[in-house]
Amino acid sequence: MSLTQEWSGLLNEVREKSKALNSTPLLVRDFTRPYQSSGGNAKPETSDGVIRVMQWNLLAQGLCQTSDAFILCPHEALDWEFRQHHLLEELLTYQASIYCLQEVDHFDFFKANLSKLGFEGVFYPKPDSPCLYEPNNDGPDGCAVFWNTAQLQLVSQDSFVLCRTSGSETNQVAIMCRFKVALGPHKGKEFVCATTHLKAKKHHAVLRGEQGLDLEQTLREKTGGLPLVLCGDFNADPDETVVQLIKNSQLNLVSAYTLLSPSQDEPHFTTWKVRGGKKGSQEESVHTIDYLFFSRDKFQCEQLLEMPTEDQLRPNFLPSYAYPSDHLSLAADFKFID
């Protein structure tokens, strides 16, 4: 995709600000074709009608310098003065039509910058954000969706707290946006994009399963059969119940990143971090917990943002001076199946 003058100008400005604070450049990746595509790994000939969706857990500023204990990451790399530029640079580098974000506790910062490029956004905080219990916090974290108004028109949006099967509310949320394509060969077509951030920690698999049931039922009731993109930080490995629930749902979704593998496996990791444990120990966490699902019968996946190698993440893994979050962004290009 070619950069507009405004987009290129803002991206260059952000890069210069990062460079002035530290010489480490942002980790940059390429897009590649899915294995199932007839064109192999060649890039599509045209971007007409492409909707690019980026999924990313930003890592809340209210958590990253305190409770998250990233012992391999230089403390200065976690300062907001530095991180804000690399966060924005990551978003701008890949030129998405829609950004689906989690752990957002600086919504106004991203809104102010993305609005310069014609984006609008919505934010929905967690009912009881853990950020609020940290010193010098910047408010609650939550989910956010931004979209390019030149390309997409917001028809409606619904933000909701996820519930258990008992009906009681949890501390996790979701946002669902219904869009109408504003230009190009699919002008007038409508689709739904939803994002969520499920409960963390391994021992909460049952709770995540209940949250997934609520999310899946809500989407079935409210999407009305429209094409759907669902993404988020599910905090669940691929074999966990909640992920299998989404993959086997009547929503007929497929995980986009399984298309990068001839065996249709999920990536080896979407997060790789080392935290401080008890008595000075180190706890390494290597998991795939972030997903980008889409309607297999209504969208065709044209390209995917490649995953980095282990060598690209060493020696500090995530986060670091070269990457501002403990989660890797995912991005995919979709076209409607006519």
Short mmCIF file of C-alpha atoms in Angstrom, two decimals, residues 3-269:
data_model
loop_
_atom_site.label_atom_id
_atom_site.label_comp_id
_atom_site.label_asym_id
_atom_site.label_seq_id
_atom_site.Cartn_x
_atom_site.Cartn_y
_atom_site.Cartn_z
CA LEU A 3 1.67 6.04 1.82
CA THR A 4 -0.18 9.32 1.60
CA GLN A 5 1.82 12.46 2.21
CA GLU A 6 0.16 12.97 5.60
CA TRP A 7 0.78 9.36 6.65
CA SER A 8 4.40 9.40 5.51
CA GLY A 9 5.01 12.72 7.27
CA LEU A 10 3.64 11.51 10.61
CA LEU A 11 5.52 8.21 10.39
CA ASN A 12 8.81 9.97 9.67
CA GLU A 13 8.19 12.39 12.53
CA VAL A 14 7.60 9.52 14.97
CA ARG A 15 10.70 7.69 13.79
CA GLU A 16 12.85 10.78 14.29
CA LYS A 17 11.53 11.18 17.84
CA SER A 18 12.35 7.56 18.64
CA LYS A 19 15.82 7.91 17.14
CA ALA A 20 16.51 11.02 19.20
CA LEU A 21 15.82 9.06 22.39
CA ASN A 22 17.52 5.79 21.43
CA SER A 23 19.29 4.50 18.33
CA THR A 24 17.59 1.08 18.38
CA PRO A 25 15.20 0.88 15.41
CA LEU A 26 11.79 -0.74 15.67
CA LEU A 27 11.56 -4.38 14.60
CA VAL A 28 9.92 -4.32 11.16
CA ARG A 29 8.32 -7.30 9.40
CA ASP A 30 7.06 -8.06 5.90
CA PHE A 31 3.71 -9.27 4.62
CA THR A 32 3.43 -12.66 2.98
CA ARG A 33 0.76 -14.66 1.16
CA PRO A 34 -1.01 -17.56 2.91
CA TYR A 35 0.05 -21.07 1.91
CA GLN A 36 -3.48 -21.82 0.71
CA SER A 37 -3.40 -18.98 -1.84
CA SER A 38 -2.97 -19.96 -5.46
CA GLY A 39 -0.36 -17.22 -5.88
CA GLY A 40 2.15 -18.78 -3.48
CA ASN A 41 4.07 -16.13 -1.56
CA ALA A 42 3.81 -13.48 -4.27
CA LYS A 43 2.16 -10.24 -3.21
CA PRO A 44 -1.31 -9.43 -4.61
CA GLU A 45 -1.22 -7.39 -7.79
CA THR A 46 -3.63 -4.78 -6.40
CA SER A 47 -4.81 -3.51 -3.02
CA ASP A 48 -8.23 -2.48 -4.37
CA GLY A 49 -10.95 -3.61 -2.00
CA VAL A 50 -8.52 -4.75 0.71
CA ILE A 51 -9.44 -4.25 4.35
CA ARG A 52 -6.36 -4.52 6.57
CA VAL A 53 -7.04 -5.37 10.21
CA MET A 54 -4.36 -5.15 12.90
CA GLN A 55 -4.70 -6.90 16.25
CA TRP A 56 -2.42 -5.81 19.10
CA ASN A 57 -2.17 -5.85 22.87
CA LEU A 58 -0.20 -2.64 23.46
CA LEU A 59 0.90 -3.43 27.04
CA ALA A 60 -0.67 -0.92 29.42
CA GLN A 61 1.74 1.74 30.60
CA GLY A 62 0.20 1.49 34.06
CA LEU A 63 1.43 -2.09 34.37
CA CYS A 64 4.65 -2.39 32.41
CA GLN A 65 6.98 -0.58 34.81
CA THR A 66 5.67 -2.16 38.00
CA SER A 67 3.74 -5.41 38.37
CA ASP A 68 4.77 -7.01 35.07
CA ALA A 69 8.46 -7.28 36.16
CA PHE A 70 10.14 -7.58 32.76
CA ILE A 71 13.62 -8.23 34.12
CA LEU A 72 15.42 -8.49 30.73
CA CYS A 73 14.01 -5.24 29.41
CA PRO A 74 16.02 -2.06 30.11
CA HIS A 75 13.98 0.17 32.38
CA GLU A 76 14.36 3.14 30.03
CA ALA A 77 12.71 1.15 27.22
CA LEU A 78 9.54 1.05 29.33
CA ASP A 79 9.37 4.81 29.89
CA TRP A 80 6.32 6.35 28.24
CA GLU A 81 8.52 9.09 26.81
CA PHE A 82 10.18 6.44 24.62
CA ARG A 83 7.45 3.79 24.28
CA GLN A 84 4.79 6.13 22.93
CA HIS A 85 6.78 6.73 19.74
CA HIS A 86 7.52 3.06 19.04
CA LEU A 87 3.88 2.14 19.77
CA LEU A 88 2.63 4.70 17.30
CA GLU A 89 5.33 3.75 14.80
CA GLU A 90 4.20 0.11 14.89
CA LEU A 91 0.64 1.16 14.12
CA LEU A 92 1.61 3.53 11.33
CA THR A 93 4.14 1.20 9.69
CA TYR A 94 1.52 -1.34 8.65
CA GLN A 95 -1.21 1.07 7.47
CA ALA A 96 -4.25 -0.77 8.74
CA SER A 97 -7.83 0.08 7.89
CA ILE A 98 -8.89 -1.02 11.39
CA TYR A 99 -6.85 -1.24 14.59
CA CYS A 100 -8.15 -3.57 17.31
CA LEU A 101 -6.22 -2.86 20.50
CA GLN A 102 -6.10 -4.11 24.08
CA GLU A 103 -4.50 -2.78 27.28
CA VAL A 104 -5.08 0.76 26.08
CA ASP A 105 -4.58 3.27 28.88
CA HIS A 106 -3.57 6.23 26.69
CA PHE A 107 -6.56 6.30 24.35
CA ASP A 108 -6.45 10.08 23.94
CA PHE A 109 -2.83 9.91 22.75
CA PHE A 110 -3.63 7.44 19.98
CA LYS A 111 -6.85 9.21 19.09
CA ALA A 112 -5.08 12.56 18.74
CA ASN A 113 -2.43 11.13 16.43
CA LEU A 114 -4.57 8.78 14.35
CA SER A 115 -7.20 11.50 13.86
CA LYS A 116 -4.58 13.40 11.85
CA LEU A 117 -4.93 10.61 9.28
CA GLY A 118 -8.72 10.56 9.30
CA PHE A 119 -9.28 7.85 11.91
CA GLU A 120 -12.02 7.74 14.51
CA GLY A 121 -12.07 5.45 17.52
CA VAL A 122 -14.02 4.02 20.44
CA PHE A 123 -12.72 2.93 23.84
CA TYR A 124 -14.27 0.73 26.50
CA PRO A 125 -12.45 0.34 29.85
CA LYS A 126 -12.46 -2.67 32.12
CA PRO A 127 -14.91 -2.20 35.02
CA ASP A 128 -12.09 -2.58 37.55
CA SER A 129 -8.83 -2.04 35.70
CA PRO A 130 -5.69 -3.23 37.52
CA CYS A 131 -3.95 -0.09 36.27
CA LEU A 132 -5.94 1.96 38.78
CA TYR A 133 -4.10 0.27 41.64
CA GLU A 134 -0.67 1.22 40.35
CA PRO A 135 1.11 4.42 41.45
CA ASN A 136 1.13 7.29 38.96
CA ASN A 137 -1.32 5.52 36.67
CA ASP A 138 -2.97 7.15 33.65
CA GLY A 139 -6.44 5.76 34.20
CA PRO A 140 -8.05 2.41 33.41
CA ASP A 141 -7.01 0.17 30.56
CA GLY A 142 -9.44 -1.37 28.12
CA CYS A 143 -10.13 -2.26 24.51
CA ALA A 144 -10.18 0.20 21.62
CA VAL A 145 -11.05 0.13 17.93
CA PHE A 146 -9.87 2.74 15.41
CA TRP A 147 -10.98 2.85 11.77
CA ASN A 148 -10.12 4.83 8.66
CA THR A 149 -13.14 7.00 7.89
CA ALA A 150 -12.09 7.49 4.27
CA GLN A 151 -12.46 3.76 3.76
CA LEU A 152 -15.11 2.74 6.27
CA GLN A 153 -18.31 4.20 7.68
CA LEU A 154 -19.36 3.17 11.19
CA VAL A 155 -22.96 1.93 11.09
CA SER A 156 -23.23 0.97 14.77
CA GLN A 157 -21.11 -0.11 17.70
CA ASP A 158 -21.76 -2.04 20.87
CA SER A 159 -19.44 -2.28 23.87
CA PHE A 160 -20.22 -4.80 26.59
CA VAL A 161 -18.86 -6.51 29.69
CA LEU A 162 -18.43 -10.26 29.31
CA CYS A 163 -20.48 -12.44 31.66
CA ARG A 164 -20.20 -15.87 33.24
CA THR A 165 -22.82 -18.54 32.52
CA SER A 166 -24.45 -17.53 35.81
CA GLY A 167 -25.07 -14.07 34.34
CA SER A 168 -22.63 -12.28 36.66
CA GLU A 169 -20.35 -9.73 35.05
CA THR A 170 -16.61 -10.26 34.83
CA ASN A 171 -13.83 -7.69 34.55
CA GLN A 172 -13.27 -8.26 30.82
CA VAL A 173 -14.89 -6.43 27.92
CA ALA A 174 -15.49 -6.55 24.17
CA ILE A 175 -16.24 -4.04 21.43
CA MET A 176 -18.25 -4.85 18.31
CA CYS A 177 -18.36 -2.42 15.36
CA ARG A 178 -20.50 -2.70 12.26
CA PHE A 179 -18.96 -1.04 9.23
CA LYS A 180 -20.03 -0.14 5.70
CA VAL A 181 -17.36 0.04 2.99
CA ALA A 182 -17.20 3.65 1.76
CA LEU A 183 -15.24 3.23 -1.47
CA GLY A 184 -13.76 0.77 -3.93
CA PRO A 185 -15.24 -2.28 -5.64
CA HIS A 186 -17.14 -3.37 -2.52
CA LYS A 187 -18.67 0.01 -1.70
CA GLY A 188 -21.83 -0.43 0.37
CA LYS A 189 -20.96 -3.88 1.71
CA GLU A 190 -21.25 -4.29 5.47
CA PHE A 191 -19.29 -6.40 7.93
CA VAL A 192 -18.59 -6.63 11.66
CA CYS A 193 -15.26 -6.30 13.45
CA ALA A 194 -15.03 -7.27 17.12
CA THR A 195 -12.24 -7.33 19.67
CA THR A 196 -11.81 -8.58 23.22
CA HIS A 197 -9.30 -9.27 25.99
CA LEU A 198 -10.08 -12.34 28.08
CA LYS A 199 -8.99 -13.12 31.64
CA ALA A 200 -5.28 -13.82 32.10
CA LYS A 201 -3.44 -16.58 34.03
CA LYS A 202 -3.50 -20.33 33.35
CA HIS A 203 -5.78 -21.21 36.26
CA HIS A 204 -8.61 -19.10 34.78
CA ALA A 205 -9.29 -21.39 31.81
CA VAL A 206 -12.83 -22.14 33.02
CA LEU A 207 -13.62 -18.44 33.34
CA ARG A 208 -12.22 -17.78 29.85
CA GLY A 209 -14.43 -20.56 28.54
CA GLU A 210 -17.50 -18.89 30.04
CA GLN A 211 -16.45 -15.51 28.67
CA GLY A 212 -16.02 -17.10 25.25
CA LEU A 213 -19.50 -18.59 25.41
CA ASP A 214 -20.97 -15.17 26.16
CA LEU A 215 -18.94 -13.52 23.40
CA GLU A 216 -19.81 -16.18 20.82
CA GLN A 217 -23.52 -16.06 21.65
CA THR A 218 -23.59 -12.27 21.51
CA LEU A 219 -21.86 -12.24 18.13
CA ARG A 220 -24.26 -14.84 16.71
CA GLU A 221 -27.21 -12.78 17.89
CA LYS A 222 -25.98 -9.39 16.76
CA THR A 223 -24.00 -9.91 13.55
CA GLY A 224 -27.03 -11.03 11.59
CA GLY A 225 -24.94 -13.29 9.39
CA LEU A 226 -22.67 -10.47 8.20
CA PRO A 227 -18.99 -11.17 7.47
CA LEU A 228 -17.06 -11.08 10.73
CA VAL A 229 -13.52 -10.40 11.89
CA LEU A 230 -12.94 -11.29 15.55
CA CYS A 231 -9.61 -10.65 17.19
CA GLY A 232 -8.06 -10.13 20.56
CA ASP A 233 -5.82 -11.31 23.34
CA PHE A 234 -7.59 -14.50 24.43
CA ASN A 235 -4.90 -15.39 27.00
CA ALA A 236 -5.42 -18.99 25.90
CA ASP A 237 -3.20 -21.49 24.11
CA PRO A 238 -4.61 -22.94 20.87
CA ASP A 239 -5.81 -26.17 22.49
CA GLU A 240 -7.71 -24.40 25.28
CA THR A 241 -11.50 -24.71 25.36
CA VAL A 242 -12.26 -21.08 24.53
CA VAL A 243 -10.15 -21.11 21.35
CA GLN A 244 -11.68 -24.38 20.20
CA LEU A 245 -15.12 -22.95 20.93
CA ILE A 246 -14.50 -20.04 18.56
CA LYS A 247 -12.97 -22.26 15.88
CA ASN A 248 -15.91 -24.70 15.98
CA SER A 249 -18.64 -22.08 16.34
CA GLN A 250 -21.59 -21.66 14.00
CA LEU A 251 -19.96 -18.32 13.17
CA ASN A 252 -17.78 -20.37 10.78
CA LEU A 253 -14.51 -18.65 11.61
CA VAL A 254 -10.95 -19.59 10.79
CA SER A 255 -7.79 -18.36 12.53
CA ALA A 256 -5.92 -16.29 9.94
CA TYR A 257 -2.47 -17.17 11.25
CA THR A 258 -2.99 -20.89 10.73
CA LEU A 259 -2.78 -20.01 7.02
CA LEU A 260 0.94 -19.28 7.40
CA SER A 261 1.61 -22.94 8.10
CA PRO A 262 1.21 -25.81 5.60
CA SER A 263 0.04 -27.92 8.57
CA GLN A 264 -2.44 -25.17 9.57
CA ASP A 265 -0.92 -24.82 13.03
CA GLU A 266 -0.98 -21.58 14.97
CA PRO A 267 2.34 -19.68 15.24
CA HIS A 268 4.83 -20.93 17.83
CA PHE A 269 4.38 -17.71 19.81
#
